[in-house]
Short mmCIF file of C-alpha atoms in Angstrom, two decimals:
data_model
loop_
_atom_site.label_atom_id
_atom_site.label_comp_id
_atom_site.label_asym_id
_atom_site.label_seq_id
_atom_site.Cartn_x
_atom_site.Cartn_y
_atom_site.Cartn_z
CA MET A 1 81.59 0.48 -19.51
CA THR A 2 78.36 1.33 -17.65
CA ARG A 3 75.10 0.31 -19.31
CA GLN A 4 72.90 3.19 -20.45
CA LEU A 5 69.10 3.01 -20.41
CA VAL A 6 67.14 3.35 -23.63
CA VAL A 7 65.03 6.15 -22.12
CA ASP A 8 68.19 8.19 -21.46
CA LEU A 9 69.73 7.55 -24.87
CA LEU A 10 66.53 8.60 -26.64
CA ALA A 11 66.57 11.84 -24.64
CA SER A 12 70.23 12.57 -25.39
CA GLU A 13 71.06 16.10 -26.53
CA SER A 14 74.10 15.09 -28.57
CA GLU A 15 75.83 12.16 -30.23
CA ARG A 16 77.89 9.82 -28.05
CA GLU A 17 81.01 8.00 -29.18
CA GLU A 18 80.65 5.07 -26.82
CA VAL A 19 77.46 3.58 -25.45
CA LEU A 20 76.50 0.22 -24.01
CA VAL A 21 72.87 -0.81 -24.18
CA LYS A 22 71.24 -4.11 -23.20
CA GLY A 23 67.69 -5.21 -23.77
CA TRP A 24 65.23 -7.49 -25.53
CA VAL A 25 64.68 -7.60 -29.28
CA ARG A 26 61.28 -6.38 -30.39
CA THR A 27 61.86 -6.74 -34.14
CA ARG A 28 64.62 -7.64 -36.59
CA ARG A 29 64.86 -6.54 -40.23
CA ASP A 30 67.56 -7.98 -42.49
CA SER A 31 69.27 -6.51 -45.56
CA LYS A 32 72.11 -7.97 -47.63
CA THR A 33 75.07 -6.60 -45.67
CA PHE A 34 73.44 -5.32 -42.47
CA PHE A 35 70.38 -5.68 -40.27
CA PHE A 36 68.30 -3.55 -37.93
CA LEU A 37 67.26 -4.43 -34.39
CA GLU A 38 64.66 -2.66 -32.32
CA ILE A 39 65.51 -3.26 -28.68
CA ASN A 40 63.68 -2.28 -25.53
CA ASP A 41 64.95 -2.52 -21.97
CA GLY A 42 61.69 -1.63 -20.21
CA SER A 43 62.74 1.90 -19.33
CA SER A 44 60.48 3.54 -21.91
CA LEU A 45 57.64 2.92 -24.31
CA LYS A 46 59.85 3.61 -27.31
CA SER A 47 62.52 1.20 -28.46
CA LEU A 48 66.01 2.01 -29.74
CA GLN A 49 67.09 1.13 -33.26
CA ILE A 50 70.41 -0.67 -33.64
CA VAL A 51 72.22 -0.86 -36.99
CA VAL A 52 74.52 -3.88 -37.27
CA ASN A 53 76.83 -3.89 -40.30
CA GLU A 54 78.58 -6.92 -41.74
CA GLY A 55 81.96 -7.43 -40.13
CA VAL A 56 80.94 -6.15 -36.68
CA PRO A 57 82.07 -8.61 -33.99
CA GLY A 58 79.08 -10.83 -33.31
CA TYR A 59 77.55 -10.36 -36.78
CA ASP A 60 78.39 -13.88 -37.96
CA GLU A 61 76.85 -15.42 -34.82
CA SER A 62 73.69 -13.31 -34.97
CA LYS A 63 71.29 -15.82 -36.53
CA GLY A 64 69.93 -16.64 -33.06
CA ILE A 65 69.04 -13.01 -32.44
CA THR A 66 65.30 -13.06 -33.03
CA THR A 67 62.25 -11.43 -31.45
CA GLY A 68 62.39 -11.93 -27.68
CA ALA A 69 66.15 -12.53 -27.47
CA ALA A 70 68.26 -10.58 -24.97
CA VAL A 71 71.30 -8.78 -26.42
CA SER A 72 74.16 -6.50 -25.48
CA VAL A 73 75.30 -3.80 -27.92
CA LYS A 74 78.29 -1.52 -27.84
CA GLY A 75 78.36 1.29 -30.36
CA ARG A 76 78.00 4.96 -31.23
CA LEU A 77 74.84 6.96 -30.67
CA VAL A 78 74.19 8.91 -33.87
CA ALA A 79 71.37 10.88 -35.44
CA SER A 80 68.90 8.51 -37.05
CA GLN A 81 68.06 8.64 -40.75
CA GLY A 82 64.77 6.83 -40.14
CA LYS A 83 61.39 8.37 -39.43
CA GLY A 84 59.93 8.62 -35.95
CA GLN A 85 63.21 8.47 -34.04
CA SER A 86 65.94 10.98 -33.25
CA TRP A 87 68.75 8.60 -32.40
CA GLU A 88 70.03 5.17 -33.31
CA VAL A 89 73.08 3.13 -32.39
CA GLN A 90 75.71 2.08 -34.92
CA ALA A 91 76.91 -1.18 -33.42
CA VAL A 92 80.62 -1.91 -33.05
CA GLU A 93 80.08 -5.08 -31.02
CA LEU A 94 77.04 -7.34 -30.66
CA GLN A 95 76.51 -10.12 -28.14
CA LEU A 96 73.62 -12.55 -27.74
CA ILE A 97 72.90 -12.88 -24.01
CA GLY A 98 69.83 -15.11 -24.11
CA ALA A 99 68.20 -16.65 -27.17
CA ALA A 100 64.43 -16.94 -27.64
CA ASP A 101 63.28 -19.98 -29.56
CA ASP A 102 60.56 -20.04 -32.19
CA SER A 103 57.84 -20.65 -29.62
CA PHE A 104 58.21 -17.14 -28.17
CA PRO A 105 54.54 -16.06 -28.01
CA LEU A 106 54.94 -12.29 -28.45
CA GLN A 107 55.58 -11.98 -32.13
CA LYS A 108 54.90 -8.73 -33.95
CA LYS A 109 51.12 -8.80 -34.03
CA ARG A 110 48.26 -7.60 -31.85
CA HIS A 111 47.35 -9.85 -28.93
CA SER A 112 44.15 -9.65 -26.92
CA ASN A 113 44.31 -8.77 -23.24
CA GLU A 114 42.56 -12.06 -22.47
CA TYR A 115 45.34 -13.99 -24.19
CA LEU A 116 48.04 -11.95 -22.50
CA ARG A 117 46.59 -12.76 -19.06
CA GLU A 118 47.44 -16.39 -19.83
CA ILE A 119 51.11 -15.40 -20.19
CA ALA A 120 51.28 -12.82 -17.42
CA HIS A 121 54.98 -13.58 -16.96
CA LEU A 122 55.68 -12.23 -20.46
CA ARG A 123 53.03 -9.55 -20.95
CA PRO A 124 55.13 -6.73 -19.36
CA ARG A 125 57.27 -6.92 -22.52
CA THR A 126 54.38 -5.61 -24.62
CA ASN A 127 53.90 -1.89 -25.16
CA LEU A 128 50.56 -1.78 -23.34
CA PHE A 129 51.56 -3.66 -20.21
CA GLY A 130 55.01 -2.15 -20.02
CA ALA A 131 53.27 1.23 -19.92
CA VAL A 132 50.68 0.05 -17.36
CA PHE A 133 53.31 -1.10 -14.90
CA ARG A 134 55.62 1.88 -15.35
CA ILE A 135 52.61 4.09 -14.57
CA ARG A 136 51.73 1.83 -11.62
CA SER A 137 55.21 2.42 -10.20
CA LYS A 138 55.01 6.19 -10.66
CA LEU A 139 51.50 6.31 -9.21
CA ALA A 140 52.65 4.48 -6.07
CA PHE A 141 55.52 6.96 -5.72
CA ALA A 142 53.12 9.89 -6.16
CA ILE A 143 50.94 8.52 -3.36
CA HIS A 144 53.88 8.34 -0.97
CA ARG A 145 55.01 11.83 -1.98
CA PHE A 146 51.53 13.27 -1.39
CA PHE A 147 51.39 12.04 2.19
CA GLN A 148 55.04 12.58 3.01
CA ASP A 149 54.84 16.20 1.83
CA ARG A 150 51.95 16.68 4.26
CA LYS A 151 53.92 15.14 7.15
CA PHE A 152 51.92 11.91 7.34
CA PHE A 153 53.76 8.90 8.76
CA TYR A 154 53.80 5.64 6.81
CA VAL A 155 52.63 2.77 9.05
CA HIS A 156 52.83 -0.92 8.20
CA THR A 157 49.71 -2.64 9.48
CA PRO A 158 49.49 -6.44 9.78
CA ILE A 159 48.59 -8.70 6.90
CA VAL A 160 47.61 -11.51 9.27
CA THR A 161 44.85 -10.33 11.59
CA ALA A 162 42.18 -11.60 13.96
CA SER A 163 39.83 -8.69 13.22
CA ASP A 164 37.38 -8.25 10.36
CA CYS A 165 37.25 -4.51 9.73
CA GLU A 166 34.31 -4.56 7.35
CA GLY A 167 32.28 -7.26 9.07
CA ALA A 168 31.92 -8.93 5.70
CA GLY A 169 32.71 -12.44 6.84
CA GLU A 170 34.34 -13.17 3.46
CA LEU A 171 37.87 -13.73 4.66
CA PHE A 172 40.81 -15.95 3.76
CA ARG A 173 41.67 -18.05 6.77
CA VAL A 174 45.29 -18.44 7.85
CA THR A 175 45.93 -21.79 9.51
CA THR A 176 48.55 -24.46 10.05
CA LEU A 177 46.05 -27.04 11.29
CA ASP A 178 45.80 -30.38 9.53
CA THR A 179 42.90 -29.71 7.17
CA GLU A 180 42.17 -33.44 6.82
CA ASN A 181 42.08 -34.12 10.55
CA PRO A 182 41.75 -30.84 12.47
CA PRO A 183 41.49 -30.85 16.28
CA ARG A 184 37.94 -30.51 17.54
CA GLY A 185 36.38 -29.39 20.82
CA GLU A 186 33.68 -31.12 22.79
CA ASP A 187 31.05 -29.42 20.64
CA GLY A 188 32.54 -31.00 17.51
CA LYS A 189 33.72 -27.65 16.10
CA ILE A 190 37.32 -27.08 15.00
CA ASP A 191 39.44 -25.98 17.98
CA TYR A 192 41.38 -22.99 16.70
CA SER A 193 43.01 -22.49 20.11
CA GLN A 194 45.42 -25.17 18.89
CA ASP A 195 46.23 -23.22 15.72
CA PHE A 196 49.53 -21.40 15.17
CA PHE A 197 48.36 -18.10 16.68
CA GLY A 198 46.09 -19.70 19.27
CA LYS A 199 42.96 -18.28 17.65
CA SER A 200 41.24 -17.83 14.29
CA THR A 201 43.28 -15.58 12.02
CA TYR A 202 42.75 -14.25 8.50
CA LEU A 203 44.34 -12.24 5.72
CA THR A 204 43.47 -8.60 6.28
CA VAL A 205 40.65 -6.83 4.47
CA SER A 206 41.83 -3.43 5.72
CA GLY A 207 44.51 -1.85 7.87
CA GLN A 208 42.12 0.81 9.13
CA LEU A 209 41.50 -0.32 12.70
CA GLU A 210 45.19 -0.76 13.39
CA GLY A 211 45.83 2.53 11.57
CA GLU A 212 43.53 4.31 14.00
CA THR A 213 45.74 3.28 16.90
CA TYR A 214 48.69 5.06 15.30
CA ALA A 215 46.68 8.11 14.24
CA THR A 216 45.76 8.59 17.92
CA ALA A 217 49.47 8.69 18.73
CA LEU A 218 51.28 10.14 15.68
CA GLY A 219 48.50 12.41 14.42
CA ASN A 220 48.35 11.74 10.69
CA ILE A 221 49.30 8.35 9.26
CA TYR A 222 48.73 6.28 6.14
CA THR A 223 48.98 2.63 5.21
CA PHE A 224 49.62 1.29 1.73
CA GLY A 225 49.66 -2.46 1.35
CA PRO A 226 47.98 -5.63 0.10
CA THR A 227 44.46 -6.54 1.21
CA PHE A 228 42.35 -9.60 0.54
CA ARG A 229 38.67 -10.36 -0.03
CA ALA A 230 37.31 -13.88 -0.40
CA GLU A 231 34.32 -12.73 -2.45
CA ASN A 232 33.26 -15.05 -5.24
CA SER A 233 33.02 -12.09 -7.59
CA HIS A 234 33.86 -12.35 -11.28
CA THR A 235 33.39 -8.72 -12.33
CA SER A 236 35.98 -6.61 -14.11
CA ARG A 237 36.31 -4.39 -11.00
CA HIS A 238 36.96 -6.97 -8.26
CA ALA A 239 40.05 -8.96 -7.33
CA SER A 240 40.77 -11.25 -4.41
CA GLU A 241 44.13 -9.59 -3.75
CA PHE A 242 44.61 -5.87 -4.27
CA TRP A 243 46.36 -2.88 -2.74
CA MET A 244 44.76 -0.27 -0.51
CA VAL A 245 45.78 3.24 0.47
CA GLU A 246 44.34 4.19 3.86
CA PRO A 247 45.14 7.50 5.58
CA GLU A 248 43.86 8.19 9.08
CA MET A 249 43.86 11.64 10.71
CA ALA A 250 43.43 12.61 14.35
CA PHE A 251 41.45 15.79 15.16
CA CYS A 252 39.68 15.50 11.80
CA ASP A 253 35.98 15.54 10.86
CA LEU A 254 34.11 14.35 7.78
CA GLN A 255 34.39 17.66 5.92
CA GLU A 256 38.18 17.70 6.31
CA ASP A 257 38.28 14.03 5.34
CA MET A 258 36.41 14.75 2.08
CA THR A 259 38.73 17.67 1.32
CA LEU A 260 41.82 15.51 1.78
CA ALA A 261 40.36 12.74 -0.41
CA GLU A 262 39.59 15.19 -3.21
CA ASP A 263 43.03 16.85 -2.96
CA PHE A 264 44.63 13.43 -2.96
CA VAL A 265 42.91 12.21 -6.12
CA LYS A 266 43.69 15.44 -7.98
CA SER A 267 47.30 15.60 -6.84
CA VAL A 268 48.39 12.07 -7.70
CA ILE A 269 46.66 12.16 -11.08
CA ALA A 270 48.33 15.48 -11.92
CA GLU A 271 51.76 14.13 -10.94
CA VAL A 272 51.37 11.02 -13.06
CA MET A 273 50.15 13.05 -16.04
CA GLU A 274 53.38 15.03 -15.82
CA SER A 275 55.83 12.22 -15.06
CA CYS A 276 54.31 9.57 -17.37
CA SER A 277 53.29 11.71 -20.32
CA ALA A 278 54.95 9.46 -22.94
CA ASP A 279 53.34 6.27 -21.59
CA LEU A 280 49.95 7.94 -21.17
CA GLU A 281 49.91 8.90 -24.85
CA LEU A 282 49.48 5.21 -25.65
CA PHE A 283 46.30 5.10 -23.58
CA PHE A 284 45.03 8.40 -24.95
CA ASN A 285 45.48 7.17 -28.53
CA PHE A 286 44.64 3.47 -28.38
CA VAL A 287 42.68 2.66 -25.20
CA ASP A 288 40.29 5.55 -24.49
CA LYS A 289 40.05 8.57 -26.79
CA GLU A 290 38.29 10.59 -24.08
CA LEU A 291 40.75 9.70 -21.30
CA LYS A 292 42.96 12.78 -21.54
CA GLN A 293 40.00 15.14 -21.41
CA ARG A 294 38.53 13.24 -18.45
CA LEU A 295 41.76 13.33 -16.45
CA GLU A 296 42.28 17.03 -17.14
CA PHE A 297 38.68 17.67 -16.12
CA VAL A 298 39.14 15.86 -12.78
CA VAL A 299 42.37 17.69 -12.03
CA SER A 300 41.04 21.15 -12.87
CA ARG A 301 37.45 21.12 -11.58
CA PRO A 302 36.00 21.06 -8.05
CA PHE A 303 34.24 17.88 -6.96
CA LYS A 304 30.50 18.01 -6.40
CA ARG A 305 29.38 17.12 -2.87
CA LEU A 306 25.86 16.02 -2.02
CA PRO A 307 24.20 14.03 0.78
CA TYR A 308 23.11 10.46 0.08
CA THR A 309 19.45 11.47 0.55
CA GLU A 310 19.72 14.09 -2.20
CA ALA A 311 21.52 11.60 -4.45
CA ILE A 312 18.62 9.16 -4.06
CA GLU A 313 16.07 11.88 -4.81
CA LEU A 314 18.03 12.95 -7.89
CA LEU A 315 18.25 9.38 -9.21
CA GLN A 316 14.53 8.79 -8.60
CA SER A 317 13.57 11.95 -10.48
CA SER A 318 16.03 11.34 -13.36
CA GLY A 319 13.46 9.59 -15.52
CA LYS A 320 16.06 6.90 -16.18
CA THR A 321 15.35 3.19 -15.77
CA PHE A 322 18.04 1.43 -13.78
CA GLU A 323 18.64 -2.29 -13.56
CA HIS A 324 18.83 -1.96 -9.76
CA PRO A 325 15.88 -0.06 -8.22
CA VAL A 326 16.69 3.16 -6.40
CA GLN A 327 15.32 3.68 -2.92
CA TRP A 328 16.49 5.21 0.33
CA GLY A 329 18.36 2.71 2.48
CA VAL A 330 20.03 0.68 -0.27
CA ASN A 331 23.58 0.92 -1.57
CA LEU A 332 24.27 2.89 -4.72
CA GLN A 333 25.21 0.52 -7.53
CA SER A 334 27.82 1.17 -10.18
CA GLU A 335 25.14 2.26 -12.68
CA HIS A 336 23.83 4.84 -10.19
CA GLU A 337 27.32 6.14 -9.44
CA ARG A 338 28.17 6.45 -13.11
CA TYR A 339 24.91 8.25 -13.87
CA LEU A 340 25.74 10.87 -11.24
CA THR A 341 29.32 11.38 -12.46
CA GLU A 342 29.02 10.87 -16.22
CA GLU A 343 25.53 12.06 -17.11
CA HIS A 344 24.20 14.41 -14.47
CA PHE A 345 27.10 16.32 -12.90
CA LYS A 346 29.75 15.35 -15.47
CA CYS A 347 32.44 15.51 -12.80
CA PRO A 348 33.59 13.53 -9.74
CA VAL A 349 30.98 13.43 -6.99
CA THR A 350 31.40 12.95 -3.24
CA VAL A 351 28.30 11.43 -1.66
CA TYR A 352 28.10 11.62 2.14
CA ASP A 353 25.88 10.86 5.16
CA TYR A 354 24.84 7.31 4.28
CA PRO A 355 22.17 5.27 6.13
CA LYS A 356 23.75 3.69 9.19
CA THR A 357 22.30 0.30 8.23
CA LEU A 358 24.64 0.19 5.23
CA LYS A 359 27.86 0.86 7.10
CA PRO A 360 30.22 -0.86 9.58
CA PHE A 361 30.16 -0.37 13.34
CA TYR A 362 33.00 2.14 13.56
CA MET A 363 31.37 5.01 11.63
CA ARG A 364 30.24 8.06 13.59
CA ALA A 365 26.49 8.40 14.14
CA ASN A 366 24.90 11.64 12.94
CA ASP A 367 22.42 13.56 15.08
CA ASP A 368 19.47 12.50 12.90
CA GLY A 369 19.74 8.95 14.26
CA LYS A 370 19.44 7.51 10.74
CA THR A 371 22.73 8.27 9.03
CA VAL A 372 26.45 8.08 9.70
CA ALA A 373 29.31 10.43 8.75
CA ALA A 374 30.44 8.33 5.79
CA MET A 375 31.47 9.40 2.31
CA ASP A 376 32.31 7.91 -1.09
CA VAL A 377 34.18 9.66 -3.89
CA LEU A 378 32.77 8.65 -7.28
CA VAL A 379 34.61 9.23 -10.57
CA PRO A 380 33.50 8.92 -14.20
CA GLY A 381 34.15 5.56 -15.80
CA ILE A 382 34.78 3.71 -12.55
CA GLY A 383 32.24 4.73 -9.92
CA GLU A 384 33.40 4.52 -6.31
CA ILE A 385 37.13 5.09 -5.96
CA VAL A 386 37.35 6.29 -2.34
CA GLY A 387 35.32 5.26 0.69
CA GLY A 388 35.77 6.86 4.08
CA SER A 389 34.18 8.19 7.23
CA GLN A 390 34.58 10.01 10.47
CA ARG A 391 35.06 7.35 13.12
CA GLU A 392 32.90 7.03 16.22
CA GLU A 393 35.04 8.52 19.00
CA ARG A 394 32.36 8.36 21.74
CA LEU A 395 32.81 5.29 23.91
CA GLU A 396 29.15 4.69 24.77
CA LEU A 397 27.99 4.99 21.18
CA LEU A 398 30.79 2.78 19.88
CA LEU A 399 29.88 0.06 22.39
CA GLU A 400 26.22 0.32 21.36
CA ASN A 401 27.18 0.04 17.67
CA MET A 402 29.29 -3.02 18.36
CA LYS A 403 26.41 -4.63 20.22
CA GLN A 404 24.02 -3.95 17.35
CA HIS A 405 26.49 -5.48 14.88
CA GLY A 406 27.10 -8.54 17.05
CA ILE A 407 30.75 -7.66 17.62
CA SER A 408 32.37 -8.75 20.88
CA GLU A 409 33.96 -6.03 23.01
CA ASP A 410 36.41 -8.67 24.27
CA ASP A 411 37.70 -9.27 20.74
CA TYR A 412 38.21 -5.56 20.12
CA TRP A 413 39.27 -4.47 23.62
CA TRP A 414 42.29 -2.63 22.24
CA TYR A 415 40.11 -0.68 19.76
CA VAL A 416 37.69 0.28 22.52
CA ASP A 417 40.64 1.43 24.65
CA LEU A 418 41.29 4.22 22.14
CA ARG A 419 37.98 5.76 23.28
CA ARG A 420 38.90 5.41 26.95
CA TYR A 421 42.28 7.07 26.85
CA GLY A 422 42.31 10.50 25.25
CA SER A 423 39.66 9.94 22.58
CA VAL A 424 39.55 12.52 19.79
CA PRO A 425 37.50 13.05 16.63
CA HIS A 426 39.30 11.29 13.80
CA ALA A 427 38.59 10.27 10.23
CA GLY A 428 40.08 8.51 7.26
CA PHE A 429 39.40 6.79 3.98
CA GLY A 430 40.41 3.86 1.84
CA LEU A 431 41.28 3.93 -1.84
CA GLY A 432 41.69 0.88 -4.03
CA PHE A 433 45.03 1.43 -5.75
CA GLU A 434 44.10 -0.67 -8.79
CA ARG A 435 40.84 1.21 -9.31
CA LEU A 436 42.77 4.47 -9.32
CA LEU A 437 45.17 2.98 -11.85
CA MET A 438 42.23 1.88 -13.99
CA PHE A 439 40.89 5.42 -13.93
CA VAL A 440 44.27 6.92 -14.87
CA THR A 441 44.88 4.53 -17.78
CA GLY A 442 41.36 3.89 -19.04
CA VAL A 443 41.97 0.14 -18.71
CA THR A 444 38.60 -1.43 -17.94
CA ASN A 445 39.58 -4.72 -16.29
CA ILE A 446 41.32 -4.86 -12.92
CA ARG A 447 43.13 -8.02 -14.04
CA ASP A 448 45.12 -5.86 -16.45
CA VAL A 449 46.54 -3.44 -13.89
CA ILE A 450 47.80 -6.07 -11.39
CA PRO A 451 51.04 -7.91 -12.25
CA PHE A 452 49.62 -11.32 -11.32
CA PRO A 453 45.86 -11.12 -10.71
CA ARG A 454 44.29 -13.28 -8.03
CA VAL A 455 40.60 -13.88 -8.73
CA PRO A 456 38.22 -16.77 -7.94
CA GLY A 457 39.55 -19.96 -9.51
CA HIS A 458 42.81 -18.39 -10.63
CA ALA A 459 46.14 -18.13 -8.77
CA GLU A 460 48.68 -18.79 -11.52
CA PHE A 461 52.26 -17.59 -11.50
#
């Protein structure tokens, strides 16, 4: 007999004479001649009630069936007499697959998220984290559907790279050299020419530069993969390993780039609201009471666009005292971004045309000589969720930017070649997948939307 999923049995339109369900016990309640099991197989937020009467094969051996145990149940799907459920299974055969001893840490009580991070291998069995990671799966699928429906090609960019896209210098080095006795040159410095790849290599911070090479051949592409930042940051919004979505479009300017970013955010949120409605109810009811209204607002309303200069002027005239001073030429901080989205405009905001001193070498210079064609999409509750730009397609200006940023043309010869051979205007953006998931669920700590978070000082599991 083929196993049925709990989610399908709960959605059944009629009784079924024979079903086979397997899962993990959430609770057990005993009576004199029968007992109830609530079992969940991960396919849905709701569990399925099993009624096991005395005399059913497996009944006498059922003492080991406690919270956390894995079981197999054959039986009949019938209308439930209990409240809050349409169907239950009357067991005709019960089998213990895997016992859970008394030390099982997820007993029927409320556990803090901080505690559950310590048992990240078990936390997906809780209602909250089961819902988080089902939504994560659906959100990833929605992202692929969005780009595939628009005839973008999915490109796999390298995880090991010799280029630093952001120029941050906070990279994880990849090496096979003997760390206790590395080879050294005449100057006493480590000789990375003897390393595995014959040069210094790192875990990628972005697939953008490599993505541009494919956009200038295939037209519209996107990458979606893991990225790494060696920042010693302990905030609730930063992780050392996270996933990035990065589309890149040939023959595209900043205005078209902003339009795609806004359409993207709206589309994937709308799809998840439809496909994950049962799981999202948990977050609407128990995590953030205003979440549903906020998501509906983002999906249904246009985004506000304003230049960085106007954003600075607005913040300076707000009469509000910020922890970080506001002045032209400095980055917007989270408190500034949230003021714009949550208090002033009360909607997502796309800020564009940032000072060139704040941005990497590849962003296109504007005619004013002070700003570049860069943009950030800011959303309520999170702040920046998308960062993008039109790329500098003019060879002379790109070379000048690289010189000003201290970047060697020899190291990026292949990137410069794109401007020599059929250069075109092109643009793209990056979106932190986990930050989008935080926005969709209302979860406030990035450690709670990644299966196994990697943050400074922590690489368990």
